[in-house]
Short mmCIF file of C-alpha atoms and ligand atoms in Angstrom, two decimals:
data_model
loop_
_atom_site.label_atom_id
_atom_site.label_comp_id
_atom_site.label_asym_id
_atom_site.label_seq_id
_atom_site.Cartn_x
_atom_site.Cartn_y
_atom_site.Cartn_z
CA MET A 1 6.84 29.23 -5.71
CA LEU A 2 9.37 27.91 -7.80
CA LEU A 3 9.76 24.21 -8.91
CA THR A 4 12.96 23.31 -11.01
CA ILE A 5 13.39 20.31 -12.90
CA SER A 6 16.65 19.25 -14.46
CA THR A 7 17.97 16.06 -16.41
CA GLU A 8 21.56 15.60 -17.72
CA HIS A 9 19.94 12.76 -20.05
CA TYR A 10 21.23 12.52 -23.57
CA PRO A 11 19.16 14.01 -25.27
CA ALA A 12 18.15 16.07 -22.30
CA THR A 13 15.92 17.86 -24.60
CA ASP A 14 13.77 14.81 -23.87
CA LEU A 15 11.87 16.56 -21.02
CA GLY A 16 10.14 18.93 -23.30
CA TYR A 17 8.52 16.15 -24.96
CA LEU A 18 7.75 14.55 -21.11
CA LEU A 19 6.41 17.60 -20.19
CA HIS A 20 4.61 18.47 -23.48
CA LYS A 21 5.79 21.72 -23.16
CA HIS A 22 8.36 23.25 -25.55
CA PRO A 23 11.29 24.62 -24.21
CA ASP A 24 11.61 27.42 -26.83
CA LYS A 25 8.13 29.57 -25.08
CA VAL A 26 6.97 30.97 -22.07
CA GLN A 27 3.69 29.14 -21.15
CA SER A 28 0.97 30.48 -18.80
CA PHE A 29 -1.81 28.51 -17.10
CA LEU A 30 -4.65 30.00 -15.06
CA LEU A 31 -5.70 27.86 -12.10
CA ASN A 32 -8.21 28.41 -10.24
CA THR A 33 -6.81 30.92 -7.71
CA ALA A 34 -2.96 31.00 -8.96
CA LYS A 35 -0.99 31.37 -12.05
CA ALA A 36 1.18 28.82 -13.26
CA HIS A 37 4.09 29.72 -16.10
CA VAL A 38 6.40 27.56 -17.13
CA PHE A 39 9.69 27.80 -18.90
CA TYR A 40 13.31 26.57 -19.41
CA PRO A 41 15.82 28.43 -18.62
CA GLU A 42 18.21 25.85 -20.11
CA SER A 43 18.01 23.33 -23.18
CA SER A 44 20.73 21.48 -24.79
CA PRO A 45 21.21 18.20 -25.70
CA HIS A 46 23.40 17.81 -22.79
CA LYS A 47 21.20 19.65 -19.74
CA CYS A 48 17.39 21.16 -19.25
CA THR A 49 15.70 22.18 -17.15
CA ALA A 50 12.01 23.09 -16.75
CA CYS A 51 10.68 26.14 -14.29
CA MET A 52 7.37 26.09 -13.03
CA LEU A 53 6.33 29.18 -11.42
CA LEU A 54 3.61 29.65 -9.24
CA GLU A 55 1.48 32.79 -8.56
CA ILE A 56 -1.00 32.51 -5.71
CA ASP A 57 -3.26 35.52 -5.89
CA SER A 58 -3.97 35.18 -2.02
CA ILE A 59 -6.99 37.10 -1.85
CA GLU A 60 -8.94 35.03 -4.52
CA MET A 61 -7.62 32.06 -2.55
CA VAL A 62 -9.58 33.22 0.52
CA ARG A 63 -12.53 33.93 -1.41
CA SER A 64 -13.07 31.04 -2.82
CA LEU A 65 -12.47 29.08 0.19
CA GLN A 66 -15.92 28.28 1.17
CA ILE A 67 -15.71 27.18 5.30
CA PRO A 68 -18.90 27.31 6.35
CA GLY A 69 -19.77 29.86 9.29
CA LYS A 70 -15.97 30.97 9.44
CA THR A 71 -15.35 34.97 8.71
CA MET A 72 -11.49 34.99 7.29
CA MET A 73 -9.46 37.06 9.22
CA LEU A 74 -6.12 38.94 8.30
CA ASN A 75 -4.27 35.87 8.34
CA HIS A 76 -6.16 33.99 6.03
CA TYR A 77 -5.27 37.11 3.59
CA VAL A 78 -1.47 37.42 4.80
CA ASN A 79 0.03 34.06 4.38
CA ASP A 80 3.17 32.16 3.01
CA ARG A 81 1.33 30.32 0.16
CA PRO A 82 2.04 32.35 -2.71
CA TYR A 83 5.80 31.32 -1.65
CA VAL A 84 5.92 27.84 -0.52
CA ALA A 85 5.82 24.33 -2.19
CA SER A 86 2.58 23.05 -0.85
CA SER A 87 -1.19 21.54 -1.84
CA PHE A 88 -1.55 24.44 -4.60
CA THR A 89 2.11 22.86 -6.29
CA SER A 90 0.43 19.55 -6.18
CA THR A 91 -2.84 21.39 -8.26
CA ALA A 92 -0.73 22.87 -10.56
CA ILE A 93 1.66 20.05 -11.47
CA ALA A 94 -1.70 17.93 -11.96
CA LYS A 95 -3.16 20.88 -14.39
CA VAL A 96 -0.01 21.74 -15.93
CA PHE A 97 1.93 18.61 -16.76
CA SER A 98 -0.99 15.83 -16.39
CA SER A 99 0.27 14.24 -19.12
CA ALA A 100 3.92 13.37 -17.82
CA LEU A 101 1.75 12.57 -14.69
CA ASN A 102 -0.10 10.10 -15.82
CA GLY A 103 2.58 8.91 -17.79
CA ASN A 104 1.65 9.55 -20.95
CA CYS A 105 3.69 11.33 -24.33
CA LYS A 106 1.52 11.39 -27.42
CA GLU A 107 4.83 12.05 -29.36
CA ARG A 108 6.96 9.61 -27.89
CA PRO A 109 5.13 7.24 -26.45
CA GLU A 110 8.53 4.99 -25.68
CA LEU A 111 9.98 7.97 -23.78
CA PRO A 112 7.44 7.90 -20.09
CA ALA A 113 8.77 4.93 -19.31
CA ILE A 114 12.45 5.47 -19.35
CA LYS A 115 14.68 5.86 -16.42
CA MET A 116 16.59 9.36 -16.23
CA PRO A 117 18.84 11.09 -13.87
CA LEU A 118 16.36 13.59 -12.64
CA GLU A 119 17.16 16.40 -10.38
CA ALA A 120 13.84 18.69 -8.45
CA LYS A 121 14.71 21.65 -6.97
CA ILE A 122 12.10 23.36 -4.27
CA SER A 123 12.69 27.03 -3.67
CA VAL A 124 10.72 27.21 -0.22
CA LEU A 125 9.21 24.00 1.04
CA PRO A 126 7.74 24.62 5.06
CA ILE A 127 8.53 21.26 6.76
CA LYS A 128 6.41 20.71 10.24
CA GLY A 129 8.53 18.02 11.93
CA GLY A 130 12.25 19.40 11.01
CA GLU A 131 14.65 18.08 8.50
CA GLN A 132 14.00 14.29 9.23
CA MET A 133 10.98 14.43 7.64
CA ILE A 134 12.98 14.61 4.40
CA HIS A 135 15.02 11.57 5.34
CA ARG A 136 11.63 10.19 6.42
CA LEU A 137 9.48 10.54 3.16
CA PHE A 138 11.84 10.88 0.44
CA GLU A 139 15.08 8.64 1.21
CA PRO A 140 12.89 5.18 1.76
CA LEU A 141 12.38 6.42 -1.98
CA GLY A 142 15.65 5.60 -3.23
CA TYR A 143 16.27 9.85 -3.46
CA ARG A 144 19.38 11.73 -2.23
CA PHE A 145 18.83 15.06 -1.48
CA GLU A 146 20.52 18.57 -0.09
CA SER A 147 18.49 20.65 2.19
CA THR A 148 19.46 23.96 3.78
CA GLN A 149 17.06 25.89 7.11
CA LEU A 150 16.48 28.98 6.13
CA PRO A 151 16.62 31.92 8.96
CA LEU A 152 13.29 33.42 9.97
CA ASP A 153 14.82 36.97 8.56
CA GLU A 154 18.49 36.90 7.00
CA GLN A 155 18.76 40.97 8.57
CA PHE A 156 17.71 39.76 11.95
CA PRO A 157 19.79 36.22 12.64
CA LEU A 158 18.91 36.17 16.28
CA TRP A 159 15.04 35.47 15.13
CA GLY A 160 16.47 32.27 14.74
CA MET A 161 15.56 29.25 12.15
CA SER A 162 12.37 28.91 10.32
CA HIS A 163 10.46 25.93 9.49
CA TYR A 164 10.76 26.64 5.81
CA TYR A 165 13.84 24.62 3.99
CA SER A 166 14.94 24.79 0.30
CA LEU A 167 15.38 21.53 -1.07
CA THR A 168 17.33 19.24 -4.10
CA LEU A 169 16.51 15.88 -4.71
CA ARG A 170 18.31 13.27 -6.90
CA HIS A 171 17.32 10.30 -8.40
CA THR A 172 17.31 8.29 -11.72
CA LEU A 173 14.12 7.46 -12.39
CA ARG A 174 10.88 7.43 -14.57
CA LEU A 175 9.16 11.74 -14.71
CA GLN A 176 5.83 10.16 -13.69
CA GLU A 177 7.64 8.79 -10.63
CA LEU A 178 9.15 12.24 -9.65
CA LEU A 179 6.22 13.66 -10.12
CA THR A 180 3.73 11.53 -8.49
CA HIS A 181 6.13 11.50 -5.32
CA LEU A 182 6.13 15.13 -5.49
CA TYR A 183 2.59 15.62 -5.52
CA VAL A 184 2.01 13.25 -2.62
CA LEU A 185 4.55 14.32 -1.03
CA LEU A 186 4.28 17.99 -1.08
CA PRO A 187 1.17 18.65 0.95
CA VAL A 188 2.72 15.82 3.32
CA PHE A 189 5.21 18.13 4.56
CA ASP A 190 3.32 20.98 5.03
CA ASP A 191 0.42 18.88 6.57
CA GLU A 192 -1.99 21.61 5.21
CA LYS A 193 -4.48 21.99 2.58
CA HIS A 194 -6.05 24.99 0.26
CA TYR A 195 -9.06 22.94 -0.13
CA TRP A 196 -12.02 20.90 1.86
CA VAL A 197 -10.38 17.38 2.02
CA ASP A 198 -13.10 14.93 1.15
CA LYS A 199 -13.51 11.23 0.39
CA ASN A 200 -12.43 11.15 -3.28
CA GLU A 201 -9.02 12.62 -1.73
CA ILE A 202 -8.71 8.72 -0.77
CA ASP A 203 -8.89 7.61 -4.32
CA LYS A 204 -6.72 10.25 -5.62
CA LEU A 205 -3.98 9.43 -2.79
CA LEU A 206 -4.37 5.70 -3.90
CA ALA A 207 -3.79 6.49 -7.70
CA LYS A 208 -1.30 8.66 -7.41
CA GLY A 209 -0.02 6.26 -4.65
CA GLN A 210 -0.04 2.99 -7.13
CA GLY A 211 3.27 0.99 -6.98
CA TRP A 212 5.07 2.73 -4.16
CA LEU A 213 2.63 3.63 -1.21
CA ASP A 214 1.57 0.64 0.00
CA SER A 215 5.98 -0.47 0.61
CA HIS A 216 6.46 3.00 1.63
CA PRO A 217 7.70 2.32 5.68
CA GLU A 218 5.62 5.97 6.79
CA LYS A 219 2.30 5.40 4.77
CA THR A 220 1.09 5.52 7.86
CA LEU A 221 2.02 9.21 8.20
CA ILE A 222 1.83 9.88 4.64
CA ALA A 223 -2.26 8.83 4.20
CA ARG A 224 -2.81 11.04 7.82
CA ARG A 225 -1.44 14.31 7.00
CA TYR A 226 -2.66 13.97 3.20
CA LEU A 227 -5.86 13.17 4.46
CA LYS A 228 -5.87 16.19 6.88
CA ASN A 229 -5.46 14.19 10.27
CA ILE A 230 -9.42 12.64 9.41
CA LYS A 231 -8.03 9.60 11.03
CA GLY A 232 -11.07 7.81 9.80
CA TYR A 233 -10.12 8.50 6.09
CA ALA A 234 -6.17 7.67 6.46
CA ARG A 235 -7.46 3.68 7.74
CA LEU A 236 -9.44 3.71 4.99
CA ALA A 237 -6.60 5.01 2.69
CA LEU A 238 -4.68 2.20 4.52
CA GLU A 239 -7.22 -0.43 4.30
CA LYS A 240 -7.84 -0.32 0.44
CA LEU A 241 -3.93 0.15 0.32
CA ARG A 242 -3.86 -3.36 1.87
CA ASP A 243 -6.36 -4.70 -0.18
CA ALA A 244 -5.02 -3.96 -3.28
CA SER A 245 -1.64 -5.56 -2.17
CA GLU A 246 -0.99 -8.62 -2.73
CA ASP A 247 1.60 -9.69 -0.30
CA GLU A 248 0.66 -8.25 2.97
CA THR A 249 3.12 -9.51 5.47
CA ALA A 250 2.51 -7.33 8.48
CA LEU A 251 0.63 -9.15 10.05
CA GLU A 252 0.88 -7.28 13.25
CA LYS A 253 -1.15 -4.40 10.83
CA GLU A 254 -3.82 -7.20 10.29
CA GLU A 255 -4.67 -7.41 13.96
CA GLU A 256 -5.32 -3.93 14.35
CA THR A 257 -7.69 -3.41 11.68
CA SER A 258 -9.40 -6.67 11.91
CA GLU A 259 -12.96 -6.47 13.07
CA SER A 260 -12.15 -8.62 16.17
CA ARG A 261 -10.17 -5.69 16.97
CA GLN A 262 -13.38 -3.67 17.66
CA LYS A 263 -14.04 -6.16 20.24
CA LYS A 264 -10.84 -7.25 21.92
CA THR A 265 -7.51 -5.80 22.97
CA SER A 266 -4.76 -6.07 20.25
CA LEU A 267 -2.90 -8.92 21.00
CA HIS A 268 0.21 -6.20 20.72
CA ARG A 269 -1.51 -3.80 23.53
CA GLN A 270 -1.89 -7.72 25.72
CA ARG A 271 1.97 -8.22 25.09
CA LEU A 272 2.34 -4.97 26.55
CA ASP A 273 -0.06 -5.04 29.76
CA ALA A 274 1.48 -8.82 30.59
CA VAL A 275 5.03 -6.98 30.79
CA LEU A 276 3.91 -3.70 32.66
CA GLU A 277 1.75 -6.47 35.04
CA GLN A 278 4.86 -8.01 35.77
CA LEU A 279 7.21 -5.74 36.65
CA LYS A 280 4.74 -4.15 38.57
CA SER A 281 4.38 -7.06 41.03
CA PHE A 282 8.02 -7.58 40.83
CA LYS A 283 8.52 -4.20 42.53
CA VAL A 284 11.41 -3.11 40.43
CA ARG A 285 12.26 0.96 40.73
CA SER A 286 14.68 0.52 37.37
CA VAL A 287 13.25 -0.70 33.87
CA ALA A 288 15.19 -0.80 31.04
CA ASP A 289 13.06 -1.56 27.57
CA LEU A 290 15.75 -3.10 25.12
CA GLY A 291 14.76 -2.90 21.62
CA CYS A 292 11.87 -0.26 22.93
CA GLY A 293 10.72 0.56 19.27
CA GLU A 294 8.42 3.50 19.27
CA GLY A 295 7.98 3.64 22.87
CA LYS A 296 4.63 1.98 23.48
CA LEU A 297 5.90 0.48 26.81
CA LEU A 298 8.25 3.43 27.76
CA LYS A 299 4.65 5.56 27.27
CA MET A 300 2.94 2.69 30.18
CA LEU A 301 5.91 3.43 32.00
CA LEU A 302 6.15 6.50 32.35
CA LYS A 303 2.67 6.71 33.79
CA GLU A 304 3.39 4.73 36.98
CA ASN A 305 5.41 6.57 39.18
CA GLN A 306 6.70 2.92 40.64
CA PHE A 307 9.16 3.12 37.92
CA GLN A 308 11.82 5.64 38.70
CA LYS A 309 14.50 5.03 35.91
CA ILE A 310 13.31 4.02 32.76
CA LEU A 311 15.66 3.46 29.51
CA GLY A 312 14.55 3.08 25.97
CA MET A 313 17.21 1.90 23.65
CA ASP A 314 16.96 0.38 20.09
CA VAL A 315 19.50 0.42 17.11
CA SER A 316 17.14 2.26 14.99
CA PHE A 317 17.48 5.71 14.95
CA ALA A 318 14.51 6.34 13.42
CA ALA A 319 12.48 4.17 15.92
CA LEU A 320 14.24 6.55 18.57
CA GLN A 321 12.86 9.56 16.90
CA LYS A 322 9.52 8.47 16.90
CA ALA A 323 9.59 7.26 20.62
CA LYS A 324 10.78 10.86 21.12
CA GLU A 325 8.18 12.01 19.64
CA ASN A 326 5.65 10.15 20.92
CA LEU A 327 6.56 10.38 23.90
CA TYR A 328 6.86 14.59 23.86
CA ILE A 329 10.16 13.86 25.30
CA ASP A 330 11.24 17.66 24.14
CA GLN A 331 7.74 19.41 26.27
CA MET A 332 8.11 17.31 29.10
CA PRO A 333 8.89 19.13 32.56
CA PRO A 334 12.06 18.53 34.04
CA ARG A 335 11.28 15.82 37.16
CA GLN A 336 9.77 13.53 34.00
CA ARG A 337 12.65 14.18 31.86
CA GLU A 338 14.85 13.17 34.72
CA ARG A 339 13.28 9.63 34.68
CA ILE A 340 13.77 8.81 30.85
CA ASP A 341 16.61 8.31 28.96
CA LEU A 342 16.80 7.11 25.27
CA ILE A 343 19.46 5.77 24.03
CA GLN A 344 20.59 4.19 20.45
CA GLY A 345 22.37 0.57 21.12
CA ALA A 346 22.44 -2.64 19.58
CA LEU A 347 21.55 -5.26 22.26
CA THR A 348 24.46 -7.81 20.59
CA TYR A 349 27.41 -5.64 22.33
CA ARG A 350 28.06 -5.76 25.83
CA ASP A 351 27.10 -2.14 26.93
CA LYS A 352 28.01 -0.33 30.30
CA ARG A 353 24.55 2.28 29.66
CA LEU A 354 22.42 -0.97 30.97
CA ASP A 355 23.99 -1.44 34.18
CA GLY A 356 22.26 -0.99 37.45
CA TYR A 357 18.89 -1.37 36.08
CA GLU A 358 16.47 -3.70 38.16
CA ALA A 359 14.66 -5.13 35.29
CA VAL A 360 15.00 -5.48 31.46
CA ALA A 361 11.75 -5.65 29.36
CA MET A 362 12.36 -6.79 25.48
CA VAL A 363 9.25 -6.97 23.92
CA GLU A 364 8.86 -8.82 20.27
CA VAL A 365 12.93 -8.17 20.08
CA ILE A 366 14.67 -11.75 19.87
CA GLU A 367 12.98 -12.79 16.63
CA HIS A 368 14.61 -10.13 14.66
CA LEU A 369 17.92 -11.11 15.64
CA ASP A 370 20.19 -13.63 13.78
CA LEU A 371 20.33 -17.15 15.38
CA ASP A 372 23.84 -16.68 15.04
CA ARG A 373 23.77 -13.80 17.29
CA LEU A 374 21.47 -14.72 19.39
CA GLN A 375 23.81 -15.91 21.81
CA ALA A 376 25.85 -12.27 21.78
CA LEU A 377 22.62 -11.14 23.42
CA GLU A 378 22.19 -14.04 25.57
CA ARG A 379 25.68 -13.16 27.37
CA VAL A 380 24.96 -9.17 27.34
CA LEU A 381 22.43 -9.67 29.21
CA PHE A 382 22.57 -12.79 31.46
CA GLU A 383 26.24 -13.27 32.06
CA PHE A 384 27.38 -9.46 31.67
CA THR A 385 24.23 -7.02 32.66
CA GLN A 386 22.38 -9.30 34.92
CA PRO A 387 19.47 -7.68 36.02
CA ARG A 388 17.33 -9.12 38.69
CA LEU A 389 14.27 -9.35 36.18
CA ILE A 390 14.01 -10.19 32.82
CA ILE A 391 10.95 -10.27 30.75
CA LEU A 392 10.25 -11.29 27.01
CA THR A 393 7.85 -11.92 24.73
CA THR A 394 8.36 -13.85 21.32
CA PRO A 395 5.52 -14.97 18.78
CA ASN A 396 4.53 -18.58 19.17
CA ILE A 397 5.21 -19.87 15.44
CA GLU A 398 2.56 -22.90 16.25
CA TYR A 399 -0.18 -20.07 15.81
CA ASN A 400 0.30 -18.83 12.51
CA ARG A 401 -1.82 -21.64 11.14
CA LYS A 402 -4.69 -19.67 12.54
CA TYR A 403 -3.64 -16.42 10.85
CA VAL A 404 -5.78 -16.39 7.26
CA PHE A 405 -3.79 -13.88 5.54
CA LEU A 406 -0.40 -15.34 6.35
CA LYS A 407 1.12 -17.71 3.43
CA GLU A 408 2.26 -20.89 4.72
CA GLY A 409 5.84 -21.05 5.61
CA LYS A 410 5.89 -17.20 6.19
CA PHE A 411 6.55 -15.52 9.33
CA ARG A 412 4.76 -12.68 11.23
CA HIS A 413 6.78 -10.15 9.85
CA ASP A 414 9.12 -9.49 6.78
CA ASP A 415 12.06 -9.33 9.46
CA HIS A 416 11.93 -11.63 11.83
CA ARG A 417 14.54 -14.07 11.28
CA PHE A 418 12.96 -17.17 13.20
CA GLU A 419 9.63 -17.82 15.46
CA TRP A 420 9.46 -20.70 17.60
CA THR A 421 6.83 -23.22 18.72
CA ARG A 422 6.36 -23.44 22.37
CA SER A 423 8.80 -26.30 23.15
CA GLU A 424 11.62 -24.31 20.87
CA PHE A 425 11.07 -21.34 23.59
CA GLU A 426 10.65 -23.60 26.39
CA GLN A 427 14.07 -25.42 25.82
CA TRP A 428 15.93 -22.38 24.92
CA THR A 429 14.84 -20.63 28.68
CA GLN A 430 16.09 -23.95 30.13
CA LYS A 431 19.54 -23.83 28.57
CA ILE A 432 19.66 -20.01 29.76
CA CYS A 433 18.58 -20.75 33.25
CA GLU A 434 21.23 -23.66 34.01
CA GLN A 435 23.78 -21.40 32.35
CA TYR A 436 23.32 -18.48 33.77
CA SER A 437 21.64 -19.12 37.26
CA TYR A 438 18.19 -17.75 36.34
CA GLU A 439 14.70 -19.43 37.36
CA VAL A 440 12.11 -19.03 34.39
CA LYS A 441 8.32 -19.07 34.19
CA ILE A 442 6.71 -19.04 30.97
CA TYR A 443 3.20 -17.56 29.99
CA PRO A 444 0.72 -17.50 27.13
CA ILE A 445 -0.32 -14.21 25.57
CA GLY A 446 -3.45 -13.62 23.44
CA GLU A 447 -6.69 -16.36 23.19
CA LEU A 448 -5.70 -19.92 24.40
CA ASP A 449 -6.03 -22.25 21.17
CA ALA A 450 -6.47 -25.68 22.96
CA GLU A 451 -4.37 -27.12 19.99
CA VAL A 452 -1.69 -24.32 19.17
CA GLY A 453 -1.65 -22.66 22.23
CA ALA A 454 -1.73 -18.45 22.34
CA ALA A 455 -0.54 -16.28 19.89
CA SER A 456 2.51 -15.08 22.07
CA GLN A 457 4.44 -16.05 24.67
CA MET A 458 6.43 -14.68 27.32
CA ALA A 459 9.45 -15.83 29.68
CA VAL A 460 9.53 -14.29 32.99
CA PHE A 461 13.34 -14.83 34.17
CA LYS A 462 14.47 -14.08 37.65
CA LYS A 463 17.71 -14.18 39.24
CA GLU A 464 18.86 -16.72 41.49
CA LEU A 465 19.64 -15.63 44.82
N1 SAH B 501 9.52 -3.65 21.70
C1 SAH B 501 8.83 -2.68 20.50
C2 SAH B 501 9.52 -2.94 19.30
C3 SAH B 501 9.36 -4.32 18.82
S1 SAH B 501 10.15 -4.21 17.16
C4 SAH B 501 6.99 -2.92 21.23
O1 SAH B 501 7.18 -4.14 21.59
O2 SAH B 501 6.62 -2.21 20.37
C5 SAH B 501 11.42 -4.88 17.44
C6 SAH B 501 12.81 -3.52 17.71
O3 SAH B 501 13.75 -4.48 17.98
C7 SAH B 501 12.89 -2.69 16.50
O4 SAH B 501 12.47 -1.49 17.11
C8 SAH B 501 14.04 -2.97 15.94
O5 SAH B 501 14.77 -1.58 16.16
C9 SAH B 501 14.66 -3.12 17.48
N2 SAH B 501 15.91 -4.00 17.04
C10 SAH B 501 16.39 -5.43 16.07
N3 SAH B 501 17.70 -5.71 16.59
C11 SAH B 501 17.96 -4.87 17.75
C12 SAH B 501 19.51 -5.18 17.93
N4 SAH B 501 20.52 -5.91 18.03
N5 SAH B 501 19.32 -4.34 18.67
C13 SAH B 501 18.39 -3.21 19.39
N6 SAH B 501 17.63 -3.18 18.70
C14 SAH B 501 17.13 -3.74 18.29
#
């Protein structure tokens, strides 16, 4: 396993001070089941490159793994660990570059705070989930990258491609940041750990994720995989993260972990149930879920034979990608696969692909549009597409004062452009009906409070005959 870190920061030799390893020497370190060697193939004021080469002793590794009641099989001895970046690499980074990882530099204490252009090359990275995982994990942190998927065997091209990639990352940041990102994320790509994961891992994750993990859009995936898919641990870690963070505005997540959720169905589930109920009662056979997100409603629709033609549309490629995974689209039997289409599109532009669906659902979507774009959506849906049934939900802003975590004047989600009171929502629906010949009924969703109403509101529009 080879990890290379380079910089063209001037003088580039600062890298040697930061890593606490002299550029003129080759140094070796004995780890539990491996040896790490650090050396510099180049070191000048203009460019400096440090390499960490990790030699893993597969046999020692297997012996040191004490898994109660498990006998070791041959494939435990013959494996890819010596060649790939994995949790071993993280352990090696923590041991070999511990001062740099903790942001210390005795000789030049001012250096760790300096942002410099850094390039990290990982010779072989095993990725569960394909190249899109690199986009999902590194891009939100500001990295640019180049990756090459490696063939299973260069001599037998017909065998196809492997799940191994070589990866080059570039970014201008502090070396400590780069190292903590690598420390946490390398095992996340791989989704394997060479040691037994226990609760101490949560603290390691939180310590190394400080300052970036909480705002990472994939923090749930990261926590789940880092903590080896032990769901309870991931939840605990995410709760601790949230406790530590002052400005948690994503209240939906609050709902998901609050105590009340143990007893009640989450608000979001109630919304989806309410929409599904309406779609069933109108006996429609085709439905377009617009702003489908990660496909929660689509999953419910697929379970009902009544819905023969289902469309999921979203403007976000990442959301669609997740929907694809959540619905196991690629593994679906052909007849099931024929029932559903996923497309990328914006609701503010007329789109012929929406024609022919009897019903449209839009769960918690309109509030994501700027008010001046909402009119474009109205025309697309009610004037051009004109399905016989349109069901949409949106928050009731009056209810926000019941959320103690929500700072006054803040919306429930960072990306909400507006939230309406019950009467604002009603006025809007009335205007639509007059303009486009629809009838509407409005329903509260969630527990009803005498003063402020329910948390969410749903409008069911029926085309006038
Ligand atoms: N309906 C889903 C997701 C709600 S979040 C659910 O209930 O779980 C809002 C979704 O609307 C996001 O996935 C966002 O990408 C999508 N969205 C926002 N603006 C959009 C637009 N103009 N066109 C299409 N989708 C949009």
